[in-house]
Tab-separated table of C-alpha atoms in Angstrom:
chain	number	residue	atom	x	y	z
A	1	MET	CA	-9.057	-7.823	24.080
A	2	SER	CA	-9.192	-4.108	24.838
A	3	ASN	CA	-12.016	-1.982	23.471
A	4	GLU	CA	-9.865	1.133	23.678
A	5	LEU	CA	-8.034	2.625	20.726
A	6	ASN	CA	-4.333	3.418	20.941
A	7	SER	CA	-3.826	7.154	21.279
A	8	THR	CA	-0.816	7.631	18.992
A	9	SER	CA	-1.499	7.798	15.257
A	10	LEU	CA	0.453	5.972	12.586
A	11	ASP	CA	0.921	9.364	10.908
A	12	THR	CA	3.661	10.140	13.465
A	13	LEU	CA	5.971	7.458	12.073
A	14	ALA	CA	7.317	9.059	8.876
A	15	GLY	CA	8.509	12.148	10.729
A	16	ALA	CA	10.230	9.989	13.333
A	17	LEU	CA	12.021	7.925	10.682
A	18	ALA	CA	13.194	11.144	9.030
A	19	TYR	CA	14.359	12.414	12.430
A	20	ALA	CA	16.258	9.179	13.017
A	21	MET	CA	18.236	9.745	9.810
A	22	GLY	CA	18.700	13.462	10.358
A	23	ILE	CA	16.782	14.550	7.269
A	24	GLU	CA	13.849	16.874	6.673
A	25	PRO	CA	10.499	15.076	6.994
A	26	PRO	CA	8.018	14.743	4.137
A	27	ALA	CA	6.153	17.978	3.509
A	28	HIS	CA	2.818	16.837	4.940
A	29	ALA	CA	4.077	14.635	7.773
A	30	ALA	CA	2.569	14.923	11.232
A	31	ALA	CA	4.820	15.748	14.178
A	32	PRO	CA	7.308	12.916	14.724
A	33	ASN	CA	6.593	10.132	17.180
A	34	GLU	CA	8.179	11.283	20.428
A	35	ALA	CA	8.781	7.817	21.847
A	36	LEU	CA	10.636	6.603	18.759
A	37	CYS	CA	12.714	9.786	18.519
A	38	ALA	CA	13.678	9.533	22.193
A	39	PHE	CA	14.556	5.850	21.759
A	40	VAL	CA	16.881	6.616	18.840
A	41	ASP	CA	18.517	9.499	20.722
A	42	GLU	CA	19.095	7.322	23.770
A	43	LYS	CA	20.505	4.332	21.914
A	44	LEU	CA	22.716	6.356	19.547
A	45	GLY	CA	23.818	8.961	22.067
A	46	GLY	CA	22.345	11.795	20.025
A	47	LYS	CA	23.828	10.567	16.741
A	48	LYS	CA	21.736	9.703	13.707
A	49	ALA	CA	21.049	6.407	11.991
A	50	ASP	CA	22.638	5.998	8.582
A	51	ARG	CA	20.763	2.768	7.832
A	52	ILE	CA	17.114	1.900	8.430
A	53	PHE	CA	15.478	-1.456	7.743
A	54	MET	CA	11.678	-1.613	7.809
A	55	TYR	CA	10.019	-5.031	7.760
A	56	ASN	CA	6.360	-4.626	6.791
A	57	PRO	CA	4.262	-7.724	7.499
A	58	ASP	CA	0.617	-7.241	6.573
A	59	ALA	CA	-2.355	-7.284	8.983
A	60	VAL	CA	-0.623	-8.380	12.207
A	61	ALA	CA	-3.058	-6.962	14.759
A	62	GLU	CA	-1.995	-5.929	18.245
A	63	TRP	CA	-4.533	-8.363	19.702
A	64	ILE	CA	-2.832	-11.210	17.827
A	65	PHE	CA	0.548	-9.971	19.071
A	66	ARG	CA	-0.712	-9.954	22.675
A	67	LYS	CA	-2.603	-13.257	22.471
A	68	TYR	CA	0.215	-15.283	20.906
A	69	PRO	CA	3.436	-14.056	22.551
A	70	GLN	CA	5.143	-17.372	21.882
A	71	LEU	CA	4.841	-16.738	18.145
A	72	MET	CA	6.252	-13.224	18.490
A	73	LYS	CA	9.068	-13.918	20.937
A	74	GLU	CA	11.881	-13.867	18.351
A	75	ALA	CA	10.808	-10.433	17.103
A	76	VAL	CA	10.363	-9.149	20.655
A	77	ALA	CA	13.772	-10.501	21.679
A	78	ALA	CA	15.424	-8.782	18.696
A	79	THR	CA	13.949	-5.367	19.569
A	80	GLU	CA	13.725	-3.059	22.568
A	81	LEU	CA	10.837	-0.683	21.898
A	82	GLU	CA	7.160	-1.585	21.650
A	83	LEU	CA	5.268	1.214	19.923
A	84	PRO	CA	1.471	0.851	20.119
A	85	MET	CA	-0.259	2.959	17.483
A	86	GLN	CA	-3.637	3.501	15.886
A	87	THR	CA	-3.673	3.065	12.144
A	88	VAL	CA	-5.910	5.106	9.852
A	89	MET	CA	-9.350	4.597	8.361
A	90	PRO	CA	-10.306	2.829	6.286
A	91	SER	CA	-7.891	0.261	7.689
A	92	VAL	CA	-6.871	-1.322	4.398
A	93	THR	CA	-3.366	-1.831	3.096
A	94	PRO	CA	-2.814	0.993	0.553
A	95	VAL	CA	-4.445	3.575	2.814
A	96	CYS	CA	-2.337	2.567	5.809
A	97	PHE	CA	0.999	2.262	4.020
A	98	GLY	CA	0.230	5.571	2.352
A	99	THR	CA	0.085	7.171	5.786
A	100	MET	CA	3.048	5.193	7.127
A	101	TYR	CA	5.429	6.560	4.497
A	102	THR	CA	4.030	10.069	4.012
A	103	GLY	CA	3.056	10.941	7.571
A	104	ALA	CA	-0.193	12.306	6.146
A	105	GLN	CA	-3.787	11.344	6.760
A	106	PRO	CA	-5.646	9.605	3.894
A	107	ALA	CA	-7.507	12.779	2.937
A	108	VAL	CA	-4.119	14.366	2.262
A	109	HIS	CA	-2.185	11.546	0.579
A	110	GLY	CA	-5.214	10.752	-1.546
A	111	ILE	CA	-5.872	7.038	-1.034
A	112	ARG	CA	-9.184	6.727	0.820
A	113	LYS	CA	-10.329	3.249	-0.193
A	114	TYR	CA	-8.854	-0.009	-1.425
A	115	GLU	CA	-7.152	1.214	-4.583
A	116	LYS	CA	-3.503	1.529	-5.554
A	117	PRO	CA	-2.758	4.768	-7.408
A	118	ILE	CA	0.704	6.275	-7.240
A	119	ILE	CA	0.858	8.741	-4.368
A	120	THR	CA	1.819	12.141	-5.749
A	121	ILE	CA	2.356	14.120	-2.545
A	122	ASP	CA	5.733	14.234	-0.841
A	123	THR	CA	6.738	10.905	0.710
A	124	LEU	CA	9.512	9.721	2.970
A	125	PHE	CA	11.150	8.201	-0.099
A	126	ASP	CA	11.208	11.626	-1.779
A	127	ALA	CA	12.694	13.149	1.373
A	128	LEU	CA	15.386	10.468	1.460
A	129	ILE	CA	16.286	11.009	-2.187
A	130	ARG	CA	16.497	14.795	-1.689
A	131	ALA	CA	18.915	14.182	1.176
A	132	GLY	CA	21.153	12.049	-1.035
A	133	LYS	CA	20.019	8.754	0.478
A	134	LYS	CA	19.309	5.565	-1.454
A	135	PRO	CA	16.002	3.891	-0.547
A	136	CYS	CA	14.602	0.641	-1.906
A	137	ILE	CA	11.330	-1.279	-1.661
A	138	LEU	CA	11.172	-5.060	-1.975
A	139	SER	CA	7.914	-6.985	-2.334
A	140	HIS	CA	6.653	-10.308	-3.634
A	141	SER	CA	3.747	-9.428	-5.890
A	142	ALA	CA	3.206	-6.904	-8.652
A	143	LYS	CA	-0.349	-6.537	-7.336
A	144	SER	CA	0.665	-5.522	-3.817
A	145	SER	CA	0.184	-1.980	-2.573
A	146	MET	CA	3.884	-1.568	-1.818
A	147	SER	CA	4.684	-2.526	-5.414
A	148	ASN	CA	2.504	0.298	-6.730
A	149	ILE	CA	1.697	3.310	-4.571
A	150	PHE	CA	5.257	4.649	-4.254
A	151	ASN	CA	6.351	4.042	-7.837
A	152	GLY	CA	7.856	6.727	-10.049
A	153	ARG	CA	10.739	7.749	-7.787
A	154	GLU	CA	14.437	7.532	-8.639
A	155	MET	CA	15.015	4.526	-6.414
A	156	MET	CA	15.295	0.756	-6.517
A	157	TYR	CA	12.189	-1.421	-6.656
A	158	PHE	CA	12.228	-5.212	-6.584
A	159	VAL	CA	9.120	-7.287	-7.198
A	160	GLY	CA	9.579	-11.024	-6.842
A	161	ASN	CA	7.225	-13.796	-7.851
A	162	THR	CA	7.158	-15.297	-4.359
A	163	ILE	CA	7.752	-14.368	-0.735
A	164	GLU	CA	10.981	-16.340	-0.942
A	165	ASP	CA	12.155	-14.226	-3.900
A	166	ALA	CA	11.592	-10.982	-2.022
A	167	ASN	CA	13.185	-12.217	1.184
A	168	ALA	CA	16.222	-13.590	-0.631
A	169	LYS	CA	16.656	-10.258	-2.415
A	170	ALA	CA	16.385	-8.447	0.915
A	171	ALA	CA	19.144	-10.635	2.319
A	172	GLU	CA	21.287	-9.808	-0.719
A	173	VAL	CA	20.614	-6.084	-0.274
A	174	ILE	CA	21.668	-6.238	3.380
A	175	ILE	CA	24.842	-8.164	2.565
A	176	ARG	CA	25.813	-5.834	-0.301
A	177	ASP	CA	25.155	-2.784	1.908
A	178	GLU	CA	24.331	-0.429	-0.964
A	179	TYR	CA	21.080	1.138	0.293
A	180	ASP	CA	20.385	3.457	3.201
A	181	PHE	CA	16.674	2.756	3.719
A	182	VAL	CA	15.391	-0.750	3.006
A	183	VAL	CA	11.705	-1.730	3.056
A	184	LEU	CA	10.640	-5.383	2.814
A	185	TYR	CA	6.924	-6.155	2.439
A	186	ASN	CA	5.468	-9.611	3.200
A	187	GLY	CA	1.736	-10.206	2.736
A	188	ASN	CA	1.554	-13.901	3.559
A	189	TYR	CA	-0.169	-13.646	6.954
A	190	ASP	CA	-2.795	-11.327	5.471
A	191	SER	CA	-3.498	-13.695	2.581
A	192	LEU	CA	-4.053	-16.735	4.799
A	193	MET	CA	-5.901	-14.698	7.435
A	194	HIS	CA	-8.485	-13.644	4.856
A	195	LYS	CA	-9.001	-17.225	3.718
A	196	PHE	CA	-8.917	-19.152	6.986
A	197	GLY	CA	-9.286	-16.585	9.796
A	198	PRO	CA	-6.819	-14.605	11.955
A	199	GLU	CA	-6.253	-17.420	14.463
A	200	SER	CA	-6.257	-20.337	12.043
A	201	LEU	CA	-3.299	-22.689	11.983
A	202	GLU	CA	-2.682	-21.651	8.391
A	203	ALA	CA	-2.507	-17.927	9.198
A	204	LEU	CA	-0.515	-18.300	12.413
A	205	THR	CA	2.006	-20.472	10.569
A	206	GLU	CA	2.574	-17.557	8.199
A	207	LEU	CA	2.928	-15.184	11.143
A	208	ARG	CA	5.636	-17.476	12.480
A	209	CYS	CA	7.320	-17.244	9.075
A	210	ASN	CA	7.145	-13.434	9.267
A	211	VAL	CA	8.797	-13.441	12.675
A	212	ARG	CA	11.530	-15.815	11.525
A	213	THR	CA	12.167	-13.722	8.423
A	214	PHE	CA	12.553	-10.624	10.572
A	215	GLY	CA	14.916	-12.452	12.922
A	216	SER	CA	17.017	-13.678	10.019
A	217	ILE	CA	17.314	-10.207	8.512
A	218	VAL	CA	18.274	-8.710	11.880
A	219	SER	CA	21.015	-11.340	12.168
A	220	LEU	CA	22.325	-10.317	8.745
A	221	ILE	CA	22.209	-6.658	9.765
A	222	LYS	CA	24.272	-7.424	12.862
A	223	GLU	CA	26.867	-9.144	10.692
A	224	HIS	CA	27.002	-6.904	7.625
A	225	TRP	CA	26.026	-3.427	8.872
A	226	GLN	CA	28.403	-3.290	11.822
A	227	GLN	CA	29.957	-0.022	10.651
A	228	HIS	CA	26.579	1.730	10.592
A	229	ASN	CA	24.184	3.181	13.123
A	230	VAL	CA	21.069	1.154	12.375
A	231	LEU	CA	17.378	1.494	13.225
A	232	TYR	CA	15.204	-1.472	12.308
A	233	GLY	CA	11.506	-2.176	12.746
A	234	PHE	CA	8.792	-4.834	12.610
A	235	ALA	CA	6.098	-2.514	11.314
A	236	MET	CA	2.668	-3.674	10.203
A	237	ASP	CA	0.016	-1.587	8.481
A	238	HIS	CA	-3.240	-2.550	10.230
A	239	GLY	CA	-4.939	-5.300	12.201
A	240	CYS	CA	-7.700	-7.802	11.444
A	241	HIS	CA	-10.812	-9.507	12.788
A	242	LEU	CA	-12.822	-12.704	12.340
A	243	ILE	CA	-15.950	-12.640	10.179
A	244	ASP	CA	-18.684	-15.141	9.340
A	245	GLY	CA	-17.509	-18.333	7.715
A	246	ASP	CA	-14.323	-18.407	9.812
A	247	CYS	CA	-12.656	-15.986	7.422
A	248	GLY	CA	-10.717	-12.847	8.289
A	249	SER	CA	-11.105	-9.226	7.286
A	250	HIS	CA	-10.141	-5.637	8.130
A	251	GLY	CA	-11.110	-2.123	7.158
A	252	LEU	CA	-13.515	-1.282	9.965
A	253	ASP	CA	-13.421	1.376	12.664
A	254	MET	CA	-12.755	-1.048	15.530
A	255	PRO	CA	-9.820	-1.794	17.864
A	256	GLU	CA	-9.140	-5.174	16.267
A	257	ASP	CA	-8.428	-3.478	12.936
A	258	LEU	CA	-6.962	-0.173	14.131
A	259	ASN	CA	-4.668	-1.132	17.014
A	260	ILE	CA	-1.184	-2.208	15.975
A	261	CYS	CA	2.112	-2.480	17.831
A	262	HIS	CA	5.390	-1.853	16.041
A	263	LEU	CA	8.682	-3.185	17.381
A	264	TYR	CA	11.963	-1.287	16.978
A	265	GLY	CA	15.609	-1.942	17.675
A	266	VAL	CA	18.813	0.067	17.310
A	267	LEU	CA	22.348	-1.143	16.660
A	268	PRO	CA	25.087	1.457	17.213
A	269	ALA	CA	28.092	1.237	14.916
A	270	LYS	CA	30.951	-0.828	16.260
A	271	LYS	CA	34.071	1.197	16.943
């Protein structure tokens, strides 16, 4: 396990996603991630994506990704770009997703600890709506950060009672092809990691479920979004580490919690 921190900040992502769709970035977004922008340009021949799907599993650390490649192989096989990044401090879910979808550091977007207020600064969702795009967020718990911190926008929100509810709704959304920017949040690995530890059978089983869910959604995208230029990502918020009692945690200024590795793929529209 490396003791070095990834050099690229998570705050570069929102600007790159805006660039991929050809829209203005959120007002406080950092400069867009150069590697992701170049990847989109290369794969789409300079054209823009008109659909983006973001799968947001919670707490999948880069060290877990590197240590258990057999569990990640379906997600790796479905994508072409590995994007190592350093998430923000404190490395807890609302803080990190706040940065992911505003492009701003926590001091700017306003969430600086584990709390879930509605973010009031400009977000990627606001930028999408201004550009005439239709975003949606799907999650499985009314208590989750993604079910709360971006509320109040003129967009679609779905909160299921279970992971299965959210994933089934995501499949429906892909098949109906009514939204331009689709976010699906799954917190099952995080939940079991906290209880049993990052490398427990229970937690790694949920990671396998995350990877299979992502693979299934990508298969649906290939079938039902063929007429679109599509960017899709396996994009976690932060990492995790083992603590006393064989439990898991995150939130510290350490590589285990801060280093993450997103995976991205592009599907050009079929002619």
